[in-house]
mmCIF file of C-alpha atoms in Angstrom:
data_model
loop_
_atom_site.group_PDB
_atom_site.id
_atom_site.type_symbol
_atom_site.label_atom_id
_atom_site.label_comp_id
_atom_site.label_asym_id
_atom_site.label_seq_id
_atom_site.Cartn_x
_atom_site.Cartn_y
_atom_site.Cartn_z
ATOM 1 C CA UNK A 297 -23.761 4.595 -16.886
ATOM 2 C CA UNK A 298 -21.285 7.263 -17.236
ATOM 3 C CA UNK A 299 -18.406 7.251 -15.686
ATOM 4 C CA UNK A 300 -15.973 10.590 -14.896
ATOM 5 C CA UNK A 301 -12.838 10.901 -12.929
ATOM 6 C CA UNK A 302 -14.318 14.094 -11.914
ATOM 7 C CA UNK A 303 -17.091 12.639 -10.034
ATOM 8 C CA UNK A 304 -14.743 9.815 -8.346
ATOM 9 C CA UNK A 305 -12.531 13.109 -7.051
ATOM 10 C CA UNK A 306 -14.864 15.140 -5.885
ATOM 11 C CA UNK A 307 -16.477 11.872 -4.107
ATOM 12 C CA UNK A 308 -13.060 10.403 -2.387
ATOM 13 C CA UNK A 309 -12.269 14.253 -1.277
ATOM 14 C CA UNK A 310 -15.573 14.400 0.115
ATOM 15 C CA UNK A 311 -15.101 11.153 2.036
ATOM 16 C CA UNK A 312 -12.015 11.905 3.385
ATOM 17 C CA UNK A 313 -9.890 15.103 3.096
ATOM 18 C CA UNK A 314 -11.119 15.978 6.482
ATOM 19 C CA UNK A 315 -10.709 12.831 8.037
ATOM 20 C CA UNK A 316 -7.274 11.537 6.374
ATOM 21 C CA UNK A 317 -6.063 14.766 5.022
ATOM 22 C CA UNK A 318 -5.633 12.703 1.466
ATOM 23 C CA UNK A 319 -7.101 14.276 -1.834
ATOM 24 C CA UNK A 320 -6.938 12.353 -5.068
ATOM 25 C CA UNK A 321 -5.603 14.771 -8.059
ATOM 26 C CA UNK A 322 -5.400 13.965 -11.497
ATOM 27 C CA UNK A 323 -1.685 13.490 -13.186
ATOM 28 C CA UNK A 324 0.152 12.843 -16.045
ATOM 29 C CA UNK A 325 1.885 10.047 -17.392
ATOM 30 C CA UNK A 326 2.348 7.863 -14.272
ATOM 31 C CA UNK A 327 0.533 7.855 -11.034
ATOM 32 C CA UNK A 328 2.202 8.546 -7.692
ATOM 33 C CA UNK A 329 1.204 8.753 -3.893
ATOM 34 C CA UNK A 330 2.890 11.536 -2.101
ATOM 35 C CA UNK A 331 2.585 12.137 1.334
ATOM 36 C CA UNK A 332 2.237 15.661 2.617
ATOM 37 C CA UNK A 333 5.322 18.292 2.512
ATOM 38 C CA UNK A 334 6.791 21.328 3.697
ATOM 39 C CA UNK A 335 5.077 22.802 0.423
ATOM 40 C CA UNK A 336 2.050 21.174 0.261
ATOM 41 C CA UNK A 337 -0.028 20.079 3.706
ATOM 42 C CA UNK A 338 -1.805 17.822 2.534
ATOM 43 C CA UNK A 339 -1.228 13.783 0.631
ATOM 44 C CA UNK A 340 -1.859 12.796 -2.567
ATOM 45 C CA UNK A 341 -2.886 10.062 -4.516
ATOM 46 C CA UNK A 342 -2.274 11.388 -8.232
ATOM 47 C CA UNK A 343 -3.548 8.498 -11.137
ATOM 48 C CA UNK A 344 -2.942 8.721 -14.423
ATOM 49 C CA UNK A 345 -4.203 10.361 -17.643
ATOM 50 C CA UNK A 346 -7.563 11.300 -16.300
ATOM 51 C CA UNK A 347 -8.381 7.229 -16.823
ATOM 52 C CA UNK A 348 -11.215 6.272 -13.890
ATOM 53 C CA UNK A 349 -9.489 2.917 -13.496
ATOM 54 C CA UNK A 350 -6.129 4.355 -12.822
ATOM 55 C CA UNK A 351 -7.953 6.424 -10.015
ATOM 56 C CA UNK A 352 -9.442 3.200 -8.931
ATOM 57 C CA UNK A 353 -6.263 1.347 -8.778
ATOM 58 C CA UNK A 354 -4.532 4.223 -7.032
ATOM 59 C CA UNK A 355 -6.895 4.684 -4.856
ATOM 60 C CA UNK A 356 -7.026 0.764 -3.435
ATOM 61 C CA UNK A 357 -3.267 1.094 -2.816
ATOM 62 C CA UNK A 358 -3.957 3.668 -0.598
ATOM 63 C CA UNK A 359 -6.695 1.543 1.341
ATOM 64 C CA UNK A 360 -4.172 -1.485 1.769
ATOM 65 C CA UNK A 361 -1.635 1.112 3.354
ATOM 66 C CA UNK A 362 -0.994 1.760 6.770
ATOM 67 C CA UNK A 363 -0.766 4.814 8.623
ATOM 68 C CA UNK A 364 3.317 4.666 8.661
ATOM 69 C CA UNK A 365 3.475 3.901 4.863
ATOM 70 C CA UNK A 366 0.890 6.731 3.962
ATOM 71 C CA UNK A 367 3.506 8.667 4.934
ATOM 72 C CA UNK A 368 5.970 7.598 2.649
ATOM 73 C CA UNK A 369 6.286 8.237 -1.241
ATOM 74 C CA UNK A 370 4.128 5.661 -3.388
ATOM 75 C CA UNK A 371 3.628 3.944 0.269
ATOM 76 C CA UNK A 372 7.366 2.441 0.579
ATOM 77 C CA UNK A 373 6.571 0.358 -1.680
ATOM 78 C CA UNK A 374 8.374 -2.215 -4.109
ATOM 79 C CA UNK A 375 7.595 -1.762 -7.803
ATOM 80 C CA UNK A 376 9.015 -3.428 -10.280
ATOM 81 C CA UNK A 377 8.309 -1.968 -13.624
ATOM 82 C CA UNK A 378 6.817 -3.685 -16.756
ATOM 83 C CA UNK A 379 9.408 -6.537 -18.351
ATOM 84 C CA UNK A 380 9.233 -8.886 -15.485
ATOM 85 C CA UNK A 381 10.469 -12.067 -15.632
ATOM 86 C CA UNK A 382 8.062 -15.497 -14.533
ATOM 87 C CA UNK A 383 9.446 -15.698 -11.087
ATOM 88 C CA UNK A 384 9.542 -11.671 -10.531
ATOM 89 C CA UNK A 385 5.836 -11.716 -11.977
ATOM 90 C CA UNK A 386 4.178 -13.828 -9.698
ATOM 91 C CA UNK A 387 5.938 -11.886 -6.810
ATOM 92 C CA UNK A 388 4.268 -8.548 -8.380
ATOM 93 C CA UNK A 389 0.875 -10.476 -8.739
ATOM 94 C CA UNK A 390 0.975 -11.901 -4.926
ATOM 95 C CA UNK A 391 1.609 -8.554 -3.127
ATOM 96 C CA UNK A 392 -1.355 -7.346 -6.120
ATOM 97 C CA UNK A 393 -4.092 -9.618 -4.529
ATOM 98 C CA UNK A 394 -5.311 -7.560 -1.598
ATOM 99 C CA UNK A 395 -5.501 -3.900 -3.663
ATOM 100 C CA UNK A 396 -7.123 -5.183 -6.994
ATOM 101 C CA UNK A 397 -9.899 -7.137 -4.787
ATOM 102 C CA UNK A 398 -10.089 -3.527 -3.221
ATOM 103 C CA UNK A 399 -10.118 -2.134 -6.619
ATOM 104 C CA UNK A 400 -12.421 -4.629 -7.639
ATOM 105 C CA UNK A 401 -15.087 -4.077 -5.086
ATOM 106 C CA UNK A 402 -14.632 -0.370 -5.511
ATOM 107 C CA UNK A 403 -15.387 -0.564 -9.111
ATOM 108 C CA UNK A 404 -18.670 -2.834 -8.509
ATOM 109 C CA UNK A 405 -19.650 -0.083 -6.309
ATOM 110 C CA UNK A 406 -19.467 2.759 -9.043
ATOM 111 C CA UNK A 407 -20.887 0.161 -11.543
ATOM 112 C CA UNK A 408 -17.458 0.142 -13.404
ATOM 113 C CA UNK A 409 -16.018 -2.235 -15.688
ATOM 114 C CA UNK A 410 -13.022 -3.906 -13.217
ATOM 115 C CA UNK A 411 -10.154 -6.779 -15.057
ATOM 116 C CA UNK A 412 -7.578 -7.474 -13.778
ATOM 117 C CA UNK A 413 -3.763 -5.639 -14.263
ATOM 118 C CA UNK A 414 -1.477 -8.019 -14.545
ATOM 119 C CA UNK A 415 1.389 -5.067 -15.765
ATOM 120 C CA UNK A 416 3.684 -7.156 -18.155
ATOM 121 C CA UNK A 417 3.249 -6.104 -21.688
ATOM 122 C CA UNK A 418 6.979 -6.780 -21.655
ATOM 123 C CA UNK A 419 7.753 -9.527 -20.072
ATOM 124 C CA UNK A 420 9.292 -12.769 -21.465
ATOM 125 C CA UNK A 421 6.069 -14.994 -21.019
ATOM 126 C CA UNK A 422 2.729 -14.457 -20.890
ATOM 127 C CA UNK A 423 0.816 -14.180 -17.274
ATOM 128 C CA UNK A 424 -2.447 -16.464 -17.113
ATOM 129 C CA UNK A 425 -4.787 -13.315 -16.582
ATOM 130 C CA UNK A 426 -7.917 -16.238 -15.506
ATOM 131 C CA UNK A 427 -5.422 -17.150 -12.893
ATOM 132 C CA UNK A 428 -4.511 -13.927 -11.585
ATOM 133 C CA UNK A 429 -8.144 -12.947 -11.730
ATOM 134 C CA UNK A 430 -9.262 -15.907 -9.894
ATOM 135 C CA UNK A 431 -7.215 -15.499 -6.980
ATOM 136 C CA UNK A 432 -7.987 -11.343 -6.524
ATOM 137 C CA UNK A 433 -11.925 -13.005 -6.858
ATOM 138 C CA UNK A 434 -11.138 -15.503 -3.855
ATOM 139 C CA UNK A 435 -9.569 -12.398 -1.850
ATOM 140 C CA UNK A 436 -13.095 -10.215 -2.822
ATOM 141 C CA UNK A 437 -15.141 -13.228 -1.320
ATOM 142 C CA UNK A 438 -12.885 -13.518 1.708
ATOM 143 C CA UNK A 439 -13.518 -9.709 2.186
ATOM 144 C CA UNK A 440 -17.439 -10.077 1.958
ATOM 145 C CA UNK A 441 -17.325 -12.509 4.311
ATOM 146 C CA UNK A 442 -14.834 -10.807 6.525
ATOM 147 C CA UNK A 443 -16.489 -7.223 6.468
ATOM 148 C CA UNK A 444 -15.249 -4.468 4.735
ATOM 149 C CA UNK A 445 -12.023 -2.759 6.045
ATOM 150 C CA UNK A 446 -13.303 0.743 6.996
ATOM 151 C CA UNK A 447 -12.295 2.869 4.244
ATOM 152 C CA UNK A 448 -12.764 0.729 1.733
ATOM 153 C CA UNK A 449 -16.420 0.300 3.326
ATOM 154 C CA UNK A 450 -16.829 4.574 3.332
ATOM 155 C CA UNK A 451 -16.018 4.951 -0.260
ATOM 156 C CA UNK A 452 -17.934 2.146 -1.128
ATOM 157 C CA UNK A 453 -21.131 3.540 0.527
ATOM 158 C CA UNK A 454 -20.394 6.634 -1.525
ATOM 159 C CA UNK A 455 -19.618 5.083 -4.484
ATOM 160 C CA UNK A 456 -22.904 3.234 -4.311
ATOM 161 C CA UNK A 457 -24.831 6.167 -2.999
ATOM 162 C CA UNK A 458 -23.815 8.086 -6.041
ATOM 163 C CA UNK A 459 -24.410 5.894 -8.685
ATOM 164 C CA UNK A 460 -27.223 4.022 -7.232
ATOM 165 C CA UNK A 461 -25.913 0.129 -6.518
ATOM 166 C CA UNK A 462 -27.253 -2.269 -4.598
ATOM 167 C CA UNK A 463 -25.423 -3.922 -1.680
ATOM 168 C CA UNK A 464 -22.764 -5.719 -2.807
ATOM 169 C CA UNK A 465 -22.647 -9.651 -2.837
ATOM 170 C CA UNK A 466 -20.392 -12.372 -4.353
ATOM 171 C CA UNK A 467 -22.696 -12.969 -6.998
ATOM 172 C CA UNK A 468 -21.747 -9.648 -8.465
ATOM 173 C CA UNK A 469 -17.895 -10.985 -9.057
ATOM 174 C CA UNK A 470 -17.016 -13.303 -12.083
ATOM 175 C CA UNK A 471 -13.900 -14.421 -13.525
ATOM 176 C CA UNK A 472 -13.973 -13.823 -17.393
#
């Protein structure tokens, strides 16, 4: 299966420019969210380098957000860049849970390669990746069971629709 960041924009604006006003854009060097503006009427989520994964992961930020933080600049939110130390890691990997097991069930939906990002090339230790992975796996199965949120659900059903996938189930998420 082939997989273009063209198809995943044209399918998120489709879902919901008229509904949320939000279009995902391709960038440059480093994604952003920005909400709408004086200039432009309209917010975007703008990933990276034209990577499909980097849409992904932009994209299931924008699903854990409320409606007062899609108003604000990359959602309000804390971001602490690569170089972390232990304790400042496993802060950035427990607000991480909820959007990679977003990002992880929007990728089985498109039939896309998801692993987890665990964003420390730099750091002074090494993050247990298994770990990480394991408990963004236990948040996916909590989310099956749960119900999807909604749009999380809608561009799941399009991601599916579009490249053909089954239902989703837990059986479709391993740790490796």
């Amino acid at each position: 299966m082939h997989h273009q960041y063209q198809d995943l924009i044209q399918i998120f604006n489709q879902t919901f420019f008229e509904s949320y006003n939000t279009r995902l854009e391709l960038g440059g060097d480093e994604p952003i969210y920005l909400p709408a503006s004086d200039d432009i009427d309209h917010h975007r989520i703008i990933f990276a380098r034209g990577f499909y994964a980097s849409a992904l992961h932009e994209i299931a930020h924008w699903c854990v957000a409320g409606p007062k933080r899609r108003l604000l600049e990359d959602f309000g939110y804390w971001y602490e860049p690569d170089g972390r130390t232990e304790q400042v890691q496993a802060e950035f990997e427990k607000v991480e849970i909820r959007p990679q097991a977003y990002e992880w069930i929007l990728a089985t939906s498109a039939g896309f390669p998801f692993t987890v990002s665990c964003d420390n090339l730099n750091g002074n230790f090494e993050p247990d990746r298994l770990v990480f992975m394991q408990k963004v796996k236990d948040e996916v199965e909590q989310i099956l069971r749960d119900g999807l949120p909604v749009r999380v659900a809608q561009l799941s059903n399009a991601l599916r629709d579009h490249y053909q996938i089954s239902e989703l189930s837990s059986e479709q998420f391993i740790v490796r």
